[in-house]
Every structure is written in structure tokens, then in C-alpha cells.
GROMACS .gro file of C-alpha atoms in nm:
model
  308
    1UNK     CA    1   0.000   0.000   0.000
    2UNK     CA    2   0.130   0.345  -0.102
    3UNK     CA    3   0.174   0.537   0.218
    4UNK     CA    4   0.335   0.864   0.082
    5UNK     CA    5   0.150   1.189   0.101
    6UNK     CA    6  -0.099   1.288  -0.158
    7UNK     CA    7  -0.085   1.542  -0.387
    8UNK     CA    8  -0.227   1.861  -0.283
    9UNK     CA    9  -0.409   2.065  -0.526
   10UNK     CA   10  -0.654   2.343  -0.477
   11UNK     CA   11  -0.991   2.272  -0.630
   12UNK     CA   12  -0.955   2.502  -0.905
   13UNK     CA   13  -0.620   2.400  -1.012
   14UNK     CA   14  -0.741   2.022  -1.034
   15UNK     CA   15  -1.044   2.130  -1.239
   16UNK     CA   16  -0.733   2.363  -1.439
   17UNK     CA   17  -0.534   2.049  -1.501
   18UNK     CA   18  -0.840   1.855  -1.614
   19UNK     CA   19  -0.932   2.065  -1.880
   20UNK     CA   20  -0.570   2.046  -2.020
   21UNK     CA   21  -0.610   1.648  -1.993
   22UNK     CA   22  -0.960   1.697  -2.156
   23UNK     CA   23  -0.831   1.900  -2.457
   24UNK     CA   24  -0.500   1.674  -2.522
   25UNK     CA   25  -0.740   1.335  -2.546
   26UNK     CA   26  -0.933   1.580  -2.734
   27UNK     CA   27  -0.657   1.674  -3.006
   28UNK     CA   28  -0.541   1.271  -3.043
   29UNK     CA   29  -0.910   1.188  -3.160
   30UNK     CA   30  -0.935   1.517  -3.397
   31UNK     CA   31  -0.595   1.393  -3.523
   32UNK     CA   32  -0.609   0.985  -3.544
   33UNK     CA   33  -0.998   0.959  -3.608
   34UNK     CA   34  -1.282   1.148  -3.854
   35UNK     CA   35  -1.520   1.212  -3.582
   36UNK     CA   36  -1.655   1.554  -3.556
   37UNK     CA   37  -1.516   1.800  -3.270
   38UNK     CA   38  -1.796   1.747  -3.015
   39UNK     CA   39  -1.781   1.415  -3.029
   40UNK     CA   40  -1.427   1.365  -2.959
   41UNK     CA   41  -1.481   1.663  -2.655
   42UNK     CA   42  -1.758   1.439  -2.532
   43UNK     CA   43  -1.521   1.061  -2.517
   44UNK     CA   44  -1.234   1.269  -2.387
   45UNK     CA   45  -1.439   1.389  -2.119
   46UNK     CA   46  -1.584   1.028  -2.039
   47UNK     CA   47  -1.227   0.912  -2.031
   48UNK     CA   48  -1.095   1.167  -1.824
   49UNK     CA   49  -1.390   1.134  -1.574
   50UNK     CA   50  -1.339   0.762  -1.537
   51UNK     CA   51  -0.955   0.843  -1.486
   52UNK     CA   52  -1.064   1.069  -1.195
   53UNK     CA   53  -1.292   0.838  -1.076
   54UNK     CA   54  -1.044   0.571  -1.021
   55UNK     CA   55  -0.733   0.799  -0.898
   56UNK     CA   56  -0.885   1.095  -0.700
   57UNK     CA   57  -0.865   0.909  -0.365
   58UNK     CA   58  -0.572   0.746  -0.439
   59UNK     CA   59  -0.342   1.000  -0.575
   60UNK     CA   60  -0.503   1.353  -0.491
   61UNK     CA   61  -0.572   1.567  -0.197
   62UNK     CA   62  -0.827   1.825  -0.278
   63UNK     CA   63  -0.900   2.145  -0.091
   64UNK     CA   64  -1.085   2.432  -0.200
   65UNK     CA   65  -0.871   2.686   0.043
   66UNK     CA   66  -1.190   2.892   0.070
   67UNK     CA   67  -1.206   3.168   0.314
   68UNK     CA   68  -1.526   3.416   0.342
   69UNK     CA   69  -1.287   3.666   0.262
   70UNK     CA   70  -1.236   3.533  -0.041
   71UNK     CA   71  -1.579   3.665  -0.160
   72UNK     CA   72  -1.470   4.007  -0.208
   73UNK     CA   73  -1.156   3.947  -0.447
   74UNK     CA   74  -1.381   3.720  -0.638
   75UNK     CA   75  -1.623   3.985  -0.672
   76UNK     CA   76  -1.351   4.205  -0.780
   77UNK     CA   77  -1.254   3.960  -1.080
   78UNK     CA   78  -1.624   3.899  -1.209
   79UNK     CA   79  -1.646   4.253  -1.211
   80UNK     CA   80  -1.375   4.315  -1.397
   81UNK     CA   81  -1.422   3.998  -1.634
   82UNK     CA   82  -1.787   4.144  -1.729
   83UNK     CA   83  -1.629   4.497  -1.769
   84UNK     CA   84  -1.395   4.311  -2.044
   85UNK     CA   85  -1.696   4.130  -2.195
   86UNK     CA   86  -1.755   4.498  -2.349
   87UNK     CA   87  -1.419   4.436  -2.595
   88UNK     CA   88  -1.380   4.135  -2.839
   89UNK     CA   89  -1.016   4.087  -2.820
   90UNK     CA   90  -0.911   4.131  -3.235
   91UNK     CA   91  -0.551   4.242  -3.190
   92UNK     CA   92  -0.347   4.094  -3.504
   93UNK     CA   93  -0.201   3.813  -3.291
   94UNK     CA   94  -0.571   3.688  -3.222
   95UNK     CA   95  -0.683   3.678  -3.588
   96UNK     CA   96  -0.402   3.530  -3.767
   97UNK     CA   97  -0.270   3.292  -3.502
   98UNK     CA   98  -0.486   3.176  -3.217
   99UNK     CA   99  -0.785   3.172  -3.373
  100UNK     CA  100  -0.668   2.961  -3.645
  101UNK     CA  101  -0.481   2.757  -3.380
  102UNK     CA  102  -0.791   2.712  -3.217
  103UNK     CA  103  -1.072   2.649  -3.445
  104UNK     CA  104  -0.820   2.396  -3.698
  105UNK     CA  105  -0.483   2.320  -3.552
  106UNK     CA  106  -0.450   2.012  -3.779
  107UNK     CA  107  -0.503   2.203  -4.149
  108UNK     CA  108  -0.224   2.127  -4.439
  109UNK     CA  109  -0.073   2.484  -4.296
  110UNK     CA  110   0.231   2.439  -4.577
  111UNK     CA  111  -0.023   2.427  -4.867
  112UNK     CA  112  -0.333   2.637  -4.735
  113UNK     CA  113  -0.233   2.897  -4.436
  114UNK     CA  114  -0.130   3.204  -4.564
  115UNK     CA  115   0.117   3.266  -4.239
  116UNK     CA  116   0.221   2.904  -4.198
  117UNK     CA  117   0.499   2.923  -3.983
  118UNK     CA  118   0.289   3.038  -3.696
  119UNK     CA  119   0.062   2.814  -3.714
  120UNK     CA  120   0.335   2.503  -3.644
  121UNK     CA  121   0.340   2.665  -3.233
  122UNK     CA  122   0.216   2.427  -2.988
  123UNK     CA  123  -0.172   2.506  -2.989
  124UNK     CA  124  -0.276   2.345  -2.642
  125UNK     CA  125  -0.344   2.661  -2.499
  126UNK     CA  126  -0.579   2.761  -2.786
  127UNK     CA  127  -0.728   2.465  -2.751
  128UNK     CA  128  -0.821   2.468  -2.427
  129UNK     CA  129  -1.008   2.808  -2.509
  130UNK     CA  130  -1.174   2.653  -2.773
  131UNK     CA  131  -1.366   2.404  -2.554
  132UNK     CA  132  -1.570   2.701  -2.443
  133UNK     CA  133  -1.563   2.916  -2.763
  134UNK     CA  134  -1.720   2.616  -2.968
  135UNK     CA  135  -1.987   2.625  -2.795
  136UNK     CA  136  -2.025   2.994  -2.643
  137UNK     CA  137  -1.868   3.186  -2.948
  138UNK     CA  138  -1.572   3.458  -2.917
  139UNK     CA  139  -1.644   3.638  -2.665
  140UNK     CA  140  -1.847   3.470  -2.443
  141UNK     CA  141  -1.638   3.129  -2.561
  142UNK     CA  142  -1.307   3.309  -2.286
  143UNK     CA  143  -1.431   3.207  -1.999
  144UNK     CA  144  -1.136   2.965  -1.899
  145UNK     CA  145  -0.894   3.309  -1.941
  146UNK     CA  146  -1.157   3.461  -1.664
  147UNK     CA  147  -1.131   3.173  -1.483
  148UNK     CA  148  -0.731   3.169  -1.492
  149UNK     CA  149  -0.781   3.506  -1.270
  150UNK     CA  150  -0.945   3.304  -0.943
  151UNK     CA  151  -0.697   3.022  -1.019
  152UNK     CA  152  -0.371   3.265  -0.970
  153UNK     CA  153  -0.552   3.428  -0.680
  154UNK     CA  154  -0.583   3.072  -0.499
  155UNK     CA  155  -0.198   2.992  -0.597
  156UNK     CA  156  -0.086   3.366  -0.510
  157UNK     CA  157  -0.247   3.301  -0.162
  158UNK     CA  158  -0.096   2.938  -0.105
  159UNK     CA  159   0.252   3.111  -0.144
  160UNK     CA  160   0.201   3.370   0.091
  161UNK     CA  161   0.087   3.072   0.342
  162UNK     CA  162   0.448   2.912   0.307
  163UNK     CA  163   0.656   3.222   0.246
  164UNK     CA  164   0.506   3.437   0.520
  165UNK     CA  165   0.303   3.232   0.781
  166UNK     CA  166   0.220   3.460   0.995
  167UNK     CA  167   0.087   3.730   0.781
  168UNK     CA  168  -0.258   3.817   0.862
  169UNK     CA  169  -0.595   3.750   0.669
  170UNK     CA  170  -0.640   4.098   0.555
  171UNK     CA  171  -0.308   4.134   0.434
  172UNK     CA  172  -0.302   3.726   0.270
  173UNK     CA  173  -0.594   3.834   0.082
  174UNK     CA  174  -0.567   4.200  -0.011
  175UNK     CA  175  -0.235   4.144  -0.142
  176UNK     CA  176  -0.289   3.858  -0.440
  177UNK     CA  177  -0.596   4.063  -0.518
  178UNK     CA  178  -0.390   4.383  -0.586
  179UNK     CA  179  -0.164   4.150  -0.791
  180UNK     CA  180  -0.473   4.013  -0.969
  181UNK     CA  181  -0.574   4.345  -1.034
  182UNK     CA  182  -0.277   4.488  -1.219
  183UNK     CA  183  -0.249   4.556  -1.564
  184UNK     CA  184  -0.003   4.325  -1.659
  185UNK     CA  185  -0.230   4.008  -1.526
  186UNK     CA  186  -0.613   4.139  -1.637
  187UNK     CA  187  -0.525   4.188  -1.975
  188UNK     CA  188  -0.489   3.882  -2.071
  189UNK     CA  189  -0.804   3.779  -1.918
  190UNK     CA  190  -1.072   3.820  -2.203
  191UNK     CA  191  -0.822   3.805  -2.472
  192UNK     CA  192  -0.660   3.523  -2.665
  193UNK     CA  193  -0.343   3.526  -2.521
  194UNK     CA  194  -0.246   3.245  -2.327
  195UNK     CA  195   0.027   3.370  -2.112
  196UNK     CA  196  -0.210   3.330  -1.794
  197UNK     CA  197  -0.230   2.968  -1.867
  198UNK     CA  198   0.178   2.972  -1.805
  199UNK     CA  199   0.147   3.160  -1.514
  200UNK     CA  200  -0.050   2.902  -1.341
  201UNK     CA  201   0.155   2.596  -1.491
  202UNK     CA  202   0.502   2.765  -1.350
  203UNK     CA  203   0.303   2.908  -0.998
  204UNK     CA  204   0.196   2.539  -0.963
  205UNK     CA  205   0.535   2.421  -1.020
  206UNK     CA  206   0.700   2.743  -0.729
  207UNK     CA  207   0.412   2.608  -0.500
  208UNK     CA  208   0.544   2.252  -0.526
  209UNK     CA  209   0.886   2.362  -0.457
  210UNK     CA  210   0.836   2.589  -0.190
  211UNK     CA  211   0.655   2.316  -0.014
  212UNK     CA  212   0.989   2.161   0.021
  213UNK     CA  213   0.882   1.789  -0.093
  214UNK     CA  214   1.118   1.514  -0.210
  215UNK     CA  215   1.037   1.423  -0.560
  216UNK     CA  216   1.267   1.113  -0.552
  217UNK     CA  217   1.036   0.949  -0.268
  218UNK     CA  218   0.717   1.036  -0.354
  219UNK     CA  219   0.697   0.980  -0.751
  220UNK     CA  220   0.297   1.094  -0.742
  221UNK     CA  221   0.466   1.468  -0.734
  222UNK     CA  222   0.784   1.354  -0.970
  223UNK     CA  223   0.496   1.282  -1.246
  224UNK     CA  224   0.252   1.541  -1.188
  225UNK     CA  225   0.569   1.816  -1.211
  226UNK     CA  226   0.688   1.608  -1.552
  227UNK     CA  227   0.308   1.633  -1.683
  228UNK     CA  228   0.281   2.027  -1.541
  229UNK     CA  229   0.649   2.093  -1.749
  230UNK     CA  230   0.533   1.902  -2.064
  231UNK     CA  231   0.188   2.101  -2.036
  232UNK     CA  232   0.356   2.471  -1.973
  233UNK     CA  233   0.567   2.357  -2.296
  234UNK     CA  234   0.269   2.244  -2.509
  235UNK     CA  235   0.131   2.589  -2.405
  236UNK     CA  236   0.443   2.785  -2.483
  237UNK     CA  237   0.720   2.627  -2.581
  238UNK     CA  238   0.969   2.890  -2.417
  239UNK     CA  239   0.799   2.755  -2.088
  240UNK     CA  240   1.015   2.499  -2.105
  241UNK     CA  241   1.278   2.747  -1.981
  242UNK     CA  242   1.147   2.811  -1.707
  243UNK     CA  243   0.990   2.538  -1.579
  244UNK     CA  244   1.257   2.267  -1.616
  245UNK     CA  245   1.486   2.478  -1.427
  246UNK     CA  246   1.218   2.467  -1.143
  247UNK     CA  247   1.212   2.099  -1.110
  248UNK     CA  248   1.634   2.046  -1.180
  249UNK     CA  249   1.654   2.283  -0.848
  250UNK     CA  250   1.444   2.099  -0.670
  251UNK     CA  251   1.600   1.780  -0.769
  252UNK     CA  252   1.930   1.863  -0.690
  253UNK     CA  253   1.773   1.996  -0.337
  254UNK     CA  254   1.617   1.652  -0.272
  255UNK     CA  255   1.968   1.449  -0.353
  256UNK     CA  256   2.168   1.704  -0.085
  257UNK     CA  257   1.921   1.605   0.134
  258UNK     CA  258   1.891   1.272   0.101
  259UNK     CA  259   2.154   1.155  -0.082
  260UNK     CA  260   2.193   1.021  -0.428
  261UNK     CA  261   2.088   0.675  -0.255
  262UNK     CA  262   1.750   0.818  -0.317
  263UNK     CA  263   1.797   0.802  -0.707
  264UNK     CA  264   1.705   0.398  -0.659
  265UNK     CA  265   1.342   0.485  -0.639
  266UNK     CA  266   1.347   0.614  -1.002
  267UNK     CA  267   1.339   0.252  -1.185
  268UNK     CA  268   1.420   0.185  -1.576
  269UNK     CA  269   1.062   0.237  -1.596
  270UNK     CA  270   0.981   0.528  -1.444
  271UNK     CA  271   1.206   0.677  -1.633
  272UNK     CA  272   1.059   0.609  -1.948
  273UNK     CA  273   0.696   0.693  -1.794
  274UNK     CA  274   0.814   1.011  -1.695
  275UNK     CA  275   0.928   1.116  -2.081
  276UNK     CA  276   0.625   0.988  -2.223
  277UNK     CA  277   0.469   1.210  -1.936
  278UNK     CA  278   0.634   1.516  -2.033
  279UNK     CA  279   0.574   1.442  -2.395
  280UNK     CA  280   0.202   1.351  -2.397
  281UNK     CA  281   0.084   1.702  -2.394
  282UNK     CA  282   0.243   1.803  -2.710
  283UNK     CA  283   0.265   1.439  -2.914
  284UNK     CA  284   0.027   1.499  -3.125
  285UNK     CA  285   0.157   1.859  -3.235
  286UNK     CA  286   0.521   1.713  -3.296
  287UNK     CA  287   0.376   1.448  -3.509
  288UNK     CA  288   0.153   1.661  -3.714
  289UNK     CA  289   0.473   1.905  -3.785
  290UNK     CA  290   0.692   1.618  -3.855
  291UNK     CA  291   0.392   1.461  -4.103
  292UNK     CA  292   0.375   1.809  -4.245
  293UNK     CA  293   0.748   1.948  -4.301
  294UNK     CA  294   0.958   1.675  -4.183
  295UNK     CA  295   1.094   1.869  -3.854
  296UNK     CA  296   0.850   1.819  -3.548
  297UNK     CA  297   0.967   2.153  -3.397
  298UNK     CA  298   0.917   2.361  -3.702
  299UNK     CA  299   0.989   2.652  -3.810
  300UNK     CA  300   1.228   2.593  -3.549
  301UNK     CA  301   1.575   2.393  -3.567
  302UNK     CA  302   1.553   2.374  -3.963
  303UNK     CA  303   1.978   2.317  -3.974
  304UNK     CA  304   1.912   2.006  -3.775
  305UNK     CA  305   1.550   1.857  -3.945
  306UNK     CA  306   1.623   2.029  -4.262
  307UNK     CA  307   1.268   2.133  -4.332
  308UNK     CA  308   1.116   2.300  -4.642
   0.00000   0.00000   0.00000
């Protein structure tokens, strides 16, 4: 019986991750099968509830981290997400990249996309957006990016717990608001861009170092870091800057600690679990550039694939 700790997810950042799990099943059925978009949405869905089904209580801790206080900054973002309802985001990023990223991420892009090298990004974040815009429409369709704003606050807050225990209520809660609040975080929500979608991926990842825990004896936070980094890069693939550093640091933490006795719990197999892990969430975008140009990352590292 596995006695190590669960993994310890706020409520929003578990429905967060499911989405993301939602939309990759998603893409492999667009890609491997004929079946129209809603029906693929609607077996991913299935599969991913049965998945939570049968690991929730064995893998996952879940805690909403609600506080009556809370009601207030969550006022302050639905205000502020209905005030941005007023503006259909159609800056020139939006219309000739994420909405065709969105709607068909799987198009001949060499032979029918007028700007084709954009269109070869990762799309996962756009395609997480377009769970709700299928069905809502554009502007109405961005909820998840108002949604991202309540999931930062949560994270925000969960830092302050570990970094400054003692600080008061008042100050736990005014403080992520403010941050919240700021320019450079509200306007993304309402808008295309899926830089908020990062944020969380790479907050989740500080939050799991910060709590200090040893990801080479408890492998249920080893793999849920390795599928957080291979989401963040499906998202943005400069993530991957970011967030592999993250996990290396806390690595290397864990062996001074420990000792690199510790590297024993990572078997031959969990080592090849943990790249398929980190590679799931963009598979089916490397094998559609590869299919297309020959060079899975393109337009990227032509001298090496030697691309059109």
C-alpha cells in the first residue's frame, strides 16, 4: 500500500489540469480519427472522468482553500471579467494565429495557411479556449482566461501561506488581489493570449517547490511536475525554460538532502513513464509538424530537421 503523502491541489487547479487532460485526449481523436469536434470533446471527457474516478482518492488531496474573505476578491474579478466582456479581443495576434490555432490546428498549414509558420506553435493553450468558444462563441467562448484570474488568486495566496506564515488574513488576501488586479495580469483575461495559462503551470510548479517535498520518494509529485512541465511547454514552448529549471533545483535539493541513494526509487521504468509524461501534452503537435514538413519543432531547428 502506497503510504506517501498525496498530492495537494486546490480545487480550481485540479479542475485547471483537467481541462488540459480533456483537450489533449481531445486533439489525439481530432488527429487519429474522422469524428466531428464534439464528439471527440464528449469521449475525452468520459475518459478523463473515469480516470478521476479511479485515482482521486488514491493519488489527490483536494481542498478548496476557501475563506469568506475570499468573496470580495472574487467579486472584484467577475467585475472586472464582465467589464472586459464589453471588448472582443481582435488584436493581429488573435486573428491570424490563435484563432486559427484554435478552431483547426491540424489544417495542411504548408499548402493552405497564408502565415504558416505560426501556425506550427504548440496550440494546447488555444485549444483549451476553444472548448468554451465552440460552444459559447468569441467572446463569451473566454471564460477559462476569466477563470485563470481566481486560479492565480488561490496559488498567489498558497505562497504567501508558506513564504510568510504569519501574515494576517487581511493582508493574505488584499495582497494577491492587488496583484490580480494589475495591468499586466487582467489583460490577458478576455483576450486570446495564453500567457495566464503559463502563469499558473510555472506558480503550480514554485508552489510545489516551496513546499519543500522530495520528488525522488514520492513519484505521485515527480509525475505530476513532468506532466505540469510538458503542459507549460505544449502551451508555450519557451515555458520549457522556465519550468525545467524549477524541477532540476528541486532535484538537486532533494539528492543534498537525502543523498543520491534516493535516485534507486526512479526505476528503468519510471524513467521512461516520466518522458512519455512530459511528452504527452504536445505528441500529437510534434507528429503533425513532422507529417507536415519533416521537422516536429518547425519553423524551429531547420539546420538540424532540414525542413522545407
Amino acid at each position: 500500500m502506497d503510504t506517501k503523502p498525496k498530492i495537494k491541489l486546490n480545487v480550481h487547479m485540479y479542475i485547471f489540469l483537467n481541462i488540459i487532460l480533456i483537450t489533449i485526449l481531445t486533439d489525439f481523436l481530432c488527429y487519429f480519427t474522422n469524428w466531428e469536434y464534439y464528439i471527440c470533446l464528449f469521449s475525452s471527457t468520459i475518459i478523463t472522468l473515469f480516470f478521476n474516478i479511479i485515482t482521486k482518492n488514491k493519488i489527490f488531496n483536494i481542498k478548496s482553500d476557501f475563506d469568506k474573505y475570499d468573496i470580495l476578491p472574487i467579486i472584484i474579478i467577475c467585475l472586472l471579467s464582465i467589464f472586459k466582456l464589453a471588448r472582443l479581443d481582435d488584436f493581429i495576434d488573435a486573428i491570424t494565429y490563435h484563432l486559427t490555432g484554435q478552431k483547426n490546428p491540424f489544417i495542411d498549414n504548408i499548402n493552405n495557411n497564408f502565415l504558416p509558420s505560426s501556425a506550427f506553435f504548440f496550440p494546447l493553450g488555444d485549444r483549451m479556449n476553444y472548448i468554451f468558444v465552440h460552444f459559447l462563441g468569441n467572446r463569451f467562448g473566454l471564460f477559462l482566461t476569466y477563470y485563470a484570474l481566481i486560479i492565480v488568486y488561490y496559488q498567489l495566496k498558497n505562497v504567501l501561506n508558506i513564504l510568510i506564515p504569519n501574515l494576517s488574513t487581511f493582508k493574505r488576501i488584499l495582497f494577491p488581489t492587488i496583484l490580480i488586479a494589475s495591468n499586466s495580469v487582467i489583460i490577458y483575461a478576455g483576450s486570446y493570449f495564453i500567457d495566464n495559462f503559463s502563469a499558473i503551470l510555472l506558480f503550480e510548479l514554485i508552489y510545489i517547490f516551496l513546499q519543500n517535498i522530495n520528488l525522488l520518494e514520492n513519484k505521485k509529485y515527480l509525475y505530476i511536475s513532468t506532466f505540469i512541465l510538458g503542459c507549460s511547454v505544449g502551451i508555450k514552448l519557451s515555458n520549457m525554460f522556465l519550468a525545467l529549471p524549477i524541477i532540476i533545483f528541486l532535484l538537486i535539493k532533494n539528492i543534498k538532502q537525502s543523498g543520491f541513494k534516493t535516485l534507486k526509487n526512479i526505476k528503468t521504468y519510471d524513467y521512461i513513464f516520466l518522458i512519455l509524461t512530459a511528452i504527452l501534452p504536445f505528441a500529437v503537435y510534434l507528429l503533425k509538424g513532422y507529417v507536415q514538413t519533416g521537422n516536429p519543432f518547425f519553423p524551429l531547428l531547420n539546420n538540424i530537421f532540414h525542413s522545407p
